[in-house]
Amino acid sequence: MCALAIVATMQSTKDAISVAEPKKTTVPGFPASDLSDPEGPWQQAMAAAVDLGAPAEEFWPRIAEHGLLVPAALLGKGGWPVLWSRLHR
């Protein structure tokens, strides 16, 4: 999921929803996570995101501009918090 969100952040914002505010590294939900934590899920997923076509050098500028984005189609009634917590059961 982290790699997919990174890829979505690098692409068009048309069908994406921001789950973390621009210029913020904290990603809400349970468990909370931080985009900049080298041992956290987001940095660990960066290599996979690059393999999927995400340009790593554009990650932080896109976070500053739009925040972390996820495809809207992935979010159900509970939005990001429900999806993220389900992934961590």
PDB file of N, CA and C in Angstrom:
ATOM      1  N   MET A   1       0.820  -1.190   0.000  1.00  0.00           N
ATOM      2  CA  MET A   1       0.000   0.000   0.000  1.00  0.00           C
ATOM      3  C   MET A   1       0.866   1.257   0.000  1.00  0.00           C
ATOM      4  N   CYS A   2       1.958   1.223   0.740  1.00  0.00           N
ATOM      5  CA  CYS A   2       2.822   2.403   0.803  1.00  0.00           C
ATOM      6  C   CYS A   2       3.398   2.724  -0.570  1.00  0.00           C
ATOM      7  N   ALA A   3       3.889   1.706  -1.272  1.00  0.00           N
ATOM      8  CA  ALA A   3       4.452   1.933  -2.607  1.00  0.00           C
ATOM      9  C   ALA A   3       3.389   2.495  -3.548  1.00  0.00           C
ATOM     10  N   LEU A   4       2.187   1.970  -3.475  1.00  0.00           N
ATOM     11  CA  LEU A   4       1.098   2.453  -4.325  1.00  0.00           C
ATOM     12  C   LEU A   4       0.771   3.914  -4.021  1.00  0.00           C
ATOM     13  N   ALA A   5       0.751   4.274  -2.751  1.00  0.00           N
ATOM     14  CA  ALA A   5       0.480   5.665  -2.373  1.00  0.00           C
ATOM     15  C   ALA A   5       1.599   6.585  -2.851  1.00  0.00           C
ATOM     16  N   ILE A   6       2.839   6.124  -2.771  1.00  0.00           N
ATOM     17  CA  ILE A   6       3.961   6.932  -3.261  1.00  0.00           C
ATOM     18  C   ILE A   6       3.812   7.161  -4.762  1.00  0.00           C
ATOM     19  N   VAL A   7       3.492   6.108  -5.500  1.00  0.00           N
ATOM     20  CA  VAL A   7       3.288   6.243  -6.945  1.00  0.00           C
ATOM     21  C   VAL A   7       2.142   7.211  -7.221  1.00  0.00           C
ATOM     22  N   ALA A   8       1.043   7.088  -6.495  1.00  0.00           N
ATOM     23  CA  ALA A   8      -0.104   7.982  -6.687  1.00  0.00           C
ATOM     24  C   ALA A   8       0.269   9.430  -6.397  1.00  0.00           C
ATOM     25  N   THR A   9       1.124   9.646  -5.422  1.00  0.00           N
ATOM     26  CA  THR A   9       1.560  10.993  -5.066  1.00  0.00           C
ATOM     27  C   THR A   9       2.342  11.630  -6.209  1.00  0.00           C
ATOM     28  N   MET A  10       3.045  10.821  -6.972  1.00  0.00           N
ATOM     29  CA  MET A  10       3.855  11.330  -8.075  1.00  0.00           C
ATOM     30  C   MET A  10       3.041  11.597  -9.339  1.00  0.00           C
ATOM     31  N   GLN A  11       1.833  11.074  -9.403  1.00  0.00           N
ATOM     32  CA  GLN A  11       1.033  11.199 -10.616  1.00  0.00           C
ATOM     33  C   GLN A  11      -0.016  12.290 -10.470  1.00  0.00           C
ATOM     34  N   SER A  12      -0.963  12.301 -11.351  1.00  0.00           N
ATOM     35  CA  SER A  12      -2.026  13.301 -11.362  1.00  0.00           C
ATOM     36  C   SER A  12      -2.790  13.308 -10.044  1.00  0.00           C
ATOM     37  N   THR A  13      -3.228  14.472  -9.649  1.00  0.00           N
ATOM     38  CA  THR A  13      -4.026  14.591  -8.429  1.00  0.00           C
ATOM     39  C   THR A  13      -5.517  14.462  -8.724  1.00  0.00           C
ATOM     40  N   LYS A  14      -5.875  14.231  -9.971  1.00  0.00           N
ATOM     41  CA  LYS A  14      -7.280  14.210 -10.386  1.00  0.00           C
ATOM     42  C   LYS A  14      -8.125  13.197  -9.616  1.00  0.00           C
ATOM     43  N   ASP A  15      -7.682  11.968  -9.523  1.00  0.00           N
ATOM     44  CA  ASP A  15      -8.461  10.915  -8.870  1.00  0.00           C
ATOM     45  C   ASP A  15      -7.837  10.465  -7.553  1.00  0.00           C
ATOM     46  N   ALA A  16      -7.130  11.371  -6.907  1.00  0.00           N
ATOM     47  CA  ALA A  16      -6.450  11.031  -5.659  1.00  0.00           C
ATOM     48  C   ALA A  16      -6.967  11.907  -4.521  1.00  0.00           C
ATOM     49  N   ILE A  17      -6.829  11.375  -3.329  1.00  0.00           N
ATOM     50  CA  ILE A  17      -7.244  12.088  -2.120  1.00  0.00           C
ATOM     51  C   ILE A  17      -6.029  12.236  -1.214  1.00  0.00           C
ATOM     52  N   SER A  18      -5.866  13.406  -0.653  1.00  0.00           N
ATOM     53  CA  SER A  18      -4.756  13.650   0.262  1.00  0.00           C
ATOM     54  C   SER A  18      -5.052  13.015   1.618  1.00  0.00           C
ATOM     55  N   VAL A  19      -4.110  12.209   2.102  1.00  0.00           N
ATOM     56  CA  VAL A  19      -4.277  11.592   3.419  1.00  0.00           C
ATOM     57  C   VAL A  19      -3.294  12.163   4.434  1.00  0.00           C
ATOM     58  N   ALA A  20      -2.352  12.959   3.962  1.00  0.00           N
ATOM     59  CA  ALA A  20      -1.440  13.688   4.845  1.00  0.00           C
ATOM     60  C   ALA A  20      -1.308  15.093   4.261  1.00  0.00           C
ATOM     61  N   GLU A  21      -1.282  16.064   5.119  1.00  0.00           N
ATOM     62  CA  GLU A  21      -1.257  17.454   4.690  1.00  0.00           C
ATOM     63  C   GLU A  21       0.031  17.805   3.960  1.00  0.00           C
ATOM     64  N   PRO A  22      -0.046  18.784   3.031  1.00  0.00           N
ATOM     65  CA  PRO A  22       1.173  19.255   2.386  1.00  0.00           C
ATOM     66  C   PRO A  22       2.195  19.721   3.426  1.00  0.00           C
ATOM     67  N   LYS A  23       3.445  19.434   3.142  1.00  0.00           N
ATOM     68  CA  LYS A  23       4.590  19.820   3.976  1.00  0.00           C
ATOM     69  C   LYS A  23       4.634  19.103   5.320  1.00  0.00           C
ATOM     70  N   LYS A  24       3.782  18.122   5.541  1.00  0.00           N
ATOM     71  CA  LYS A  24       3.777  17.359   6.795  1.00  0.00           C
ATOM     72  C   LYS A  24       4.305  15.957   6.528  1.00  0.00           C
ATOM     73  N   THR A  25       5.022  15.399   7.490  1.00  0.00           N
ATOM     74  CA  THR A  25       5.534  14.039   7.324  1.00  0.00           C
ATOM     75  C   THR A  25       4.729  13.020   8.107  1.00  0.00           C
ATOM     76  N   THR A  26       3.887  13.473   9.019  1.00  0.00           N
ATOM     77  CA  THR A  26       3.082  12.550   9.810  1.00  0.00           C
ATOM     78  C   THR A  26       1.886  12.072   8.996  1.00  0.00           C
ATOM     79  N   VAL A  27       1.723  10.754   8.940  1.00  0.00           N
ATOM     80  CA  VAL A  27       0.584  10.158   8.242  1.00  0.00           C
ATOM     81  C   VAL A  27      -0.386   9.673   9.312  1.00  0.00           C
ATOM     82  N   PRO A  28      -1.611  10.194   9.316  1.00  0.00           N
ATOM     83  CA  PRO A  28      -2.566   9.807  10.351  1.00  0.00           C
ATOM     84  C   PRO A  28      -3.034   8.368  10.193  1.00  0.00           C
ATOM     85  N   GLY A  29      -3.670   7.887  11.216  1.00  0.00           N
ATOM     86  CA  GLY A  29      -4.198   6.528  11.217  1.00  0.00           C
ATOM     87  C   GLY A  29      -3.563   5.728  12.332  1.00  0.00           C
ATOM     88  N   PHE A  30      -4.023   4.503  12.473  1.00  0.00           N
ATOM     89  CA  PHE A  30      -3.450   3.626  13.496  1.00  0.00           C
ATOM     90  C   PHE A  30      -2.858   2.415  12.811  1.00  0.00           C
ATOM     91  N   PRO A  31      -1.605   2.183  12.950  1.00  0.00           N
ATOM     92  CA  PRO A  31      -0.639   2.989  13.699  1.00  0.00           C
ATOM     93  C   PRO A  31      -0.206   4.222  12.909  1.00  0.00           C
ATOM     94  N   ALA A  32       0.112   5.275  13.647  1.00  0.00           N
ATOM     95  CA  ALA A  32       0.621   6.487  13.009  1.00  0.00           C
ATOM     96  C   ALA A  32       1.975   6.171  12.389  1.00  0.00           C
ATOM     97  N   SER A  33       2.313   6.886  11.340  1.00  0.00           N
ATOM     98  CA  SER A  33       3.605   6.670  10.695  1.00  0.00           C
ATOM     99  C   SER A  33       4.157   8.005  10.233  1.00  0.00           C
ATOM    100  N   ASP A  34       5.428   7.998   9.867  1.00  0.00           N
ATOM    101  CA  ASP A  34       6.106   9.209   9.443  1.00  0.00           C
ATOM    102  C   ASP A  34       6.791   8.955   8.108  1.00  0.00           C
ATOM    103  N   LEU A  35       6.533   9.819   7.146  1.00  0.00           N
ATOM    104  CA  LEU A  35       7.109   9.652   5.815  1.00  0.00           C
ATOM    105  C   LEU A  35       8.627   9.684   5.815  1.00  0.00           C
ATOM    106  N   SER A  36       9.222  10.381   6.761  1.00  0.00           N
ATOM    107  CA  SER A  36      10.675  10.546   6.764  1.00  0.00           C
ATOM    108  C   SER A  36      11.423   9.524   7.610  1.00  0.00           C
ATOM    109  N   ASP A  37      10.729   8.662   8.317  1.00  0.00           N
ATOM    110  CA  ASP A  37      11.371   7.658   9.169  1.00  0.00           C
ATOM    111  C   ASP A  37      12.069   6.613   8.297  1.00  0.00           C
ATOM    112  N   PRO A  38      13.411   6.533   8.368  1.00  0.00           N
ATOM    113  CA  PRO A  38      14.129   5.584   7.507  1.00  0.00           C
ATOM    114  C   PRO A  38      13.779   4.125   7.787  1.00  0.00           C
ATOM    115  N   GLU A  39      13.287   3.829   8.972  1.00  0.00           N
ATOM    116  CA  GLU A  39      12.898   2.461   9.324  1.00  0.00           C
ATOM    117  C   GLU A  39      11.393   2.231   9.173  1.00  0.00           C
ATOM    118  N   GLY A  40      10.672   3.282   8.816  1.00  0.00           N
ATOM    119  CA  GLY A  40       9.218   3.193   8.703  1.00  0.00           C
ATOM    120  C   GLY A  40       8.766   2.630   7.366  1.00  0.00           C
ATOM    121  N   PRO A  41       7.473   2.384   7.252  1.00  0.00           N
ATOM    122  CA  PRO A  41       6.951   1.729   6.051  1.00  0.00           C
ATOM    123  C   PRO A  41       7.086   2.555   4.779  1.00  0.00           C
ATOM    124  N   TRP A  42       7.075   3.867   4.896  1.00  0.00           N
ATOM    125  CA  TRP A  42       7.102   4.699   3.695  1.00  0.00           C
ATOM    126  C   TRP A  42       8.471   4.702   3.044  1.00  0.00           C
ATOM    127  N   GLN A  43       9.503   4.895   3.824  1.00  0.00           N
ATOM    128  CA  GLN A  43      10.850   4.865   3.250  1.00  0.00           C
ATOM    129  C   GLN A  43      11.232   3.451   2.825  1.00  0.00           C
ATOM    130  N   GLN A  44      10.742   2.460   3.551  1.00  0.00           N
ATOM    131  CA  GLN A  44      11.009   1.068   3.175  1.00  0.00           C
ATOM    132  C   GLN A  44      10.350   0.727   1.836  1.00  0.00           C
ATOM    133  N   ALA A  45       9.256   1.391   1.508  1.00  0.00           N
ATOM    134  CA  ALA A  45       8.528   1.125   0.262  1.00  0.00           C
ATOM    135  C   ALA A  45       9.037   1.937  -0.925  1.00  0.00           C
ATOM    136  N   MET A  46       9.957   2.847  -0.684  1.00  0.00           N
ATOM    137  CA  MET A  46      10.413   3.725  -1.763  1.00  0.00           C
ATOM    138  C   MET A  46      11.016   2.946  -2.934  1.00  0.00           C
ATOM    139  N   ALA A  47      11.820   1.935  -2.665  1.00  0.00           N
ATOM    140  CA  ALA A  47      12.439   1.162  -3.753  1.00  0.00           C
ATOM    141  C   ALA A  47      11.374   0.492  -4.617  1.00  0.00           C
ATOM    142  N   ALA A  48      10.349  -0.058  -3.986  1.00  0.00           N
ATOM    143  CA  ALA A  48       9.263  -0.687  -4.748  1.00  0.00           C
ATOM    144  C   ALA A  48       8.512   0.359  -5.571  1.00  0.00           C
ATOM    145  N   ALA A  49       8.320   1.547  -5.012  1.00  0.00           N
ATOM    146  CA  ALA A  49       7.639   2.615  -5.747  1.00  0.00           C
ATOM    147  C   ALA A  49       8.451   3.036  -6.970  1.00  0.00           C
ATOM    148  N   VAL A  50       9.759   3.110  -6.807  1.00  0.00           N
ATOM    149  CA  VAL A  50      10.632   3.438  -7.937  1.00  0.00           C
ATOM    150  C   VAL A  50      10.531   2.348  -9.002  1.00  0.00           C
ATOM    151  N   ASP A  51      10.499   1.097  -8.571  1.00  0.00           N
ATOM    152  CA  ASP A  51      10.327  -0.010  -9.523  1.00  0.00           C
ATOM    153  C   ASP A  51       9.013   0.111 -10.296  1.00  0.00           C
ATOM    154  N   LEU A  52       8.003   0.707  -9.665  1.00  0.00           N
ATOM    155  CA  LEU A  52       6.703   0.904 -10.310  1.00  0.00           C
ATOM    156  C   LEU A  52       6.649   2.180 -11.153  1.00  0.00           C
ATOM    157  N   GLY A  53       7.758   2.914 -11.195  1.00  0.00           N
ATOM    158  CA  GLY A  53       7.834   4.095 -12.042  1.00  0.00           C
ATOM    159  C   GLY A  53       7.833   5.434 -11.342  1.00  0.00           C
ATOM    160  N   ALA A  54       7.825   5.457 -10.024  1.00  0.00           N
ATOM    161  CA  ALA A  54       7.829   6.728  -9.295  1.00  0.00           C
ATOM    162  C   ALA A  54       9.237   7.321  -9.295  1.00  0.00           C
ATOM    163  N   PRO A  55       9.390   8.570  -9.692  1.00  0.00           N
ATOM    164  CA  PRO A  55      10.698   9.214  -9.642  1.00  0.00           C
ATOM    165  C   PRO A  55      11.013   9.668  -8.209  1.00  0.00           C
ATOM    166  N   ALA A  56      11.945   9.002  -7.570  1.00  0.00           N
ATOM    167  CA  ALA A  56      12.248   9.258  -6.155  1.00  0.00           C
ATOM    168  C   ALA A  56      12.588  10.719  -5.882  1.00  0.00           C
ATOM    169  N   GLU A  57      13.258  11.369  -6.820  1.00  0.00           N
ATOM    170  CA  GLU A  57      13.680  12.754  -6.599  1.00  0.00           C
ATOM    171  C   GLU A  57      12.496  13.720  -6.538  1.00  0.00           C
ATOM    172  N   GLU A  58      11.347  13.307  -6.992  1.00  0.00           N
ATOM    173  CA  GLU A  58      10.165  14.173  -6.957  1.00  0.00           C
ATOM    174  C   GLU A  58       9.292  13.951  -5.721  1.00  0.00           C
ATOM    175  N   PHE A  59       9.647  12.972  -4.894  1.00  0.00           N
ATOM    176  CA  PHE A  59       8.796  12.642  -3.752  1.00  0.00           C
ATOM    177  C   PHE A  59       8.595  13.825  -2.814  1.00  0.00           C
ATOM    178  N   TRP A  60       9.667  14.402  -2.296  1.00  0.00           N
ATOM    179  CA  TRP A  60       9.519  15.478  -1.314  1.00  0.00           C
ATOM    180  C   TRP A  60       8.905  16.747  -1.904  1.00  0.00           C
ATOM    181  N   PRO A  61       9.248  17.149  -3.138  1.00  0.00           N
ATOM    182  CA  PRO A  61       8.540  18.301  -3.713  1.00  0.00           C
ATOM    183  C   PRO A  61       7.031  18.062  -3.851  1.00  0.00           C
ATOM    184  N   ARG A  62       6.629  16.852  -4.207  1.00  0.00           N
ATOM    185  CA  ARG A  62       5.197  16.541  -4.326  1.00  0.00           C
ATOM    186  C   ARG A  62       4.523  16.519  -2.953  1.00  0.00           C
ATOM    187  N   ILE A  63       5.221  16.005  -1.945  1.00  0.00           N
ATOM    188  CA  ILE A  63       4.675  16.026  -0.583  1.00  0.00           C
ATOM    189  C   ILE A  63       4.479  17.475  -0.139  1.00  0.00           C
ATOM    190  N   ALA A  64       5.454  18.331  -0.444  1.00  0.00           N
ATOM    191  CA  ALA A  64       5.339  19.740  -0.070  1.00  0.00           C
ATOM    192  C   ALA A  64       4.159  20.409  -0.770  1.00  0.00           C
ATOM    193  N   GLU A  65       3.911  20.020  -2.007  1.00  0.00           N
ATOM    194  CA  GLU A  65       2.847  20.657  -2.785  1.00  0.00           C
ATOM    195  C   GLU A  65       1.456  20.090  -2.499  1.00  0.00           C
ATOM    196  N   HIS A  66       1.352  18.760  -2.415  1.00  0.00           N
ATOM    197  CA  HIS A  66       0.035  18.122  -2.325  1.00  0.00           C
ATOM    198  C   HIS A  66      -0.193  17.276  -1.081  1.00  0.00           C
ATOM    199  N   GLY A  67       0.851  16.927  -0.360  1.00  0.00           N
ATOM    200  CA  GLY A  67       0.730  15.955   0.718  1.00  0.00           C
ATOM    201  C   GLY A  67       0.764  14.551   0.138  1.00  0.00           C
ATOM    202  N   LEU A  68       0.586  13.555   0.985  1.00  0.00           N
ATOM    203  CA  LEU A  68       0.560  12.166   0.527  1.00  0.00           C
ATOM    204  C   LEU A  68      -0.807  11.879  -0.074  1.00  0.00           C
ATOM    205  N   LEU A  69      -0.816  11.321  -1.265  1.00  0.00           N
ATOM    206  CA  LEU A  69      -2.063  11.048  -1.980  1.00  0.00           C
ATOM    207  C   LEU A  69      -2.282   9.550  -2.129  1.00  0.00           C
ATOM    208  N   VAL A  70      -3.537   9.146  -2.129  1.00  0.00           N
ATOM    209  CA  VAL A  70      -3.902   7.761  -2.441  1.00  0.00           C
ATOM    210  C   VAL A  70      -5.040   7.797  -3.459  1.00  0.00           C
ATOM    211  N   PRO A  71      -5.125   6.771  -4.295  1.00  0.00           N
ATOM    212  CA  PRO A  71      -6.237   6.722  -5.244  1.00  0.00           C
ATOM    213  C   PRO A  71      -7.576   6.685  -4.503  1.00  0.00           C
ATOM    214  N   ALA A  72      -8.479   7.547  -4.896  1.00  0.00           N
ATOM    215  CA  ALA A  72      -9.788   7.631  -4.240  1.00  0.00           C
ATOM    216  C   ALA A  72     -10.533   6.307  -4.301  1.00  0.00           C
ATOM    217  N   ALA A  73     -10.324   5.544  -5.364  1.00  0.00           N
ATOM    218  CA  ALA A  73     -11.032   4.272  -5.537  1.00  0.00           C
ATOM    219  C   ALA A  73     -10.696   3.254  -4.452  1.00  0.00           C
ATOM    220  N   LEU A  74      -9.576   3.432  -3.771  1.00  0.00           N
ATOM    221  CA  LEU A  74      -9.177   2.488  -2.720  1.00  0.00           C
ATOM    222  C   LEU A  74      -9.855   2.758  -1.385  1.00  0.00           C
ATOM    223  N   LEU A  75     -10.399   3.938  -1.235  1.00  0.00           N
ATOM    224  CA  LEU A  75     -10.960   4.330   0.056  1.00  0.00           C
ATOM    225  C   LEU A  75     -12.453   4.043   0.113  1.00  0.00           C
ATOM    226  N   GLY A  76     -12.850   3.331   1.130  1.00  0.00           N
ATOM    227  CA  GLY A  76     -14.265   3.035   1.337  1.00  0.00           C
ATOM    228  C   GLY A  76     -14.897   4.056   2.257  1.00  0.00           C
ATOM    229  N   LYS A  77     -15.952   3.639   2.938  1.00  0.00           N
ATOM    230  CA  LYS A  77     -16.707   4.530   3.829  1.00  0.00           C
ATOM    231  C   LYS A  77     -15.845   5.163   4.911  1.00  0.00           C
ATOM    232  N   GLY A  78     -14.955   4.388   5.492  1.00  0.00           N
ATOM    233  CA  GLY A  78     -14.153   4.895   6.593  1.00  0.00           C
ATOM    234  C   GLY A  78     -12.938   5.688   6.172  1.00  0.00           C
ATOM    235  N   GLY A  79     -12.689   5.763   4.871  1.00  0.00           N
ATOM    236  CA  GLY A  79     -11.559   6.526   4.372  1.00  0.00           C
ATOM    237  C   GLY A  79     -10.219   5.911   4.733  1.00  0.00           C
ATOM    238  N   TRP A  80      -9.213   6.753   4.732  1.00  0.00           N
ATOM    239  CA  TRP A  80      -7.849   6.319   4.984  1.00  0.00           C
ATOM    240  C   TRP A  80      -7.666   5.644   6.341  1.00  0.00           C
ATOM    241  N   PRO A  81      -8.181   6.190   7.442  1.00  0.00           N
ATOM    242  CA  PRO A  81      -7.932   5.547   8.737  1.00  0.00           C
ATOM    243  C   PRO A  81      -8.373   4.084   8.779  1.00  0.00           C
ATOM    244  N   VAL A  82      -9.507   3.775   8.182  1.00  0.00           N
ATOM    245  CA  VAL A  82      -9.992   2.392   8.187  1.00  0.00           C
ATOM    246  C   VAL A  82      -9.113   1.514   7.310  1.00  0.00           C
ATOM    247  N   LEU A  83      -8.775   1.988   6.120  1.00  0.00           N
ATOM    248  CA  LEU A  83      -7.914   1.204   5.227  1.00  0.00           C
ATOM    249  C   LEU A  83      -6.567   0.928   5.877  1.00  0.00           C
ATOM    250  N   TRP A  84      -5.939   1.951   6.424  1.00  0.00           N
ATOM    251  CA  TRP A  84      -4.616   1.805   7.035  1.00  0.00           C
ATOM    252  C   TRP A  84      -4.659   0.846   8.222  1.00  0.00           C
ATOM    253  N   SER A  85      -5.666   0.959   9.061  1.00  0.00           N
ATOM    254  CA  SER A  85      -5.739   0.066  10.229  1.00  0.00           C
ATOM    255  C   SER A  85      -6.004  -1.374   9.801  1.00  0.00           C
ATOM    256  N   ARG A  86      -6.778  -1.578   8.753  1.00  0.00           N
ATOM    257  CA  ARG A  86      -7.016  -2.943   8.259  1.00  0.00           C
ATOM    258  C   ARG A  86      -5.732  -3.575   7.738  1.00  0.00           C
ATOM    259  N   LEU A  87      -4.899  -2.781   7.134  1.00  0.00           N
ATOM    260  CA  LEU A  87      -3.629  -3.298   6.617  1.00  0.00           C
ATOM    261  C   LEU A  87      -2.684  -3.718   7.737  1.00  0.00           C
ATOM    262  N   HIS A  88      -2.926  -3.218   8.936  1.00  0.00           N
ATOM    263  CA  HIS A  88      -2.026  -3.487  10.061  1.00  0.00           C
ATOM    264  C   HIS A  88      -2.634  -4.395  11.107  1.00  0.00           C
ATOM    265  N   ARG A  89      -3.640  -5.143  10.760  1.00  0.00           N
ATOM    266  CA  ARG A  89      -4.232  -6.095  11.711  1.00  0.00           C
ATOM    267  C   ARG A  89      -3.358  -7.298  11.829  1.00  0.00           C
TER     268      ARG A  89
END
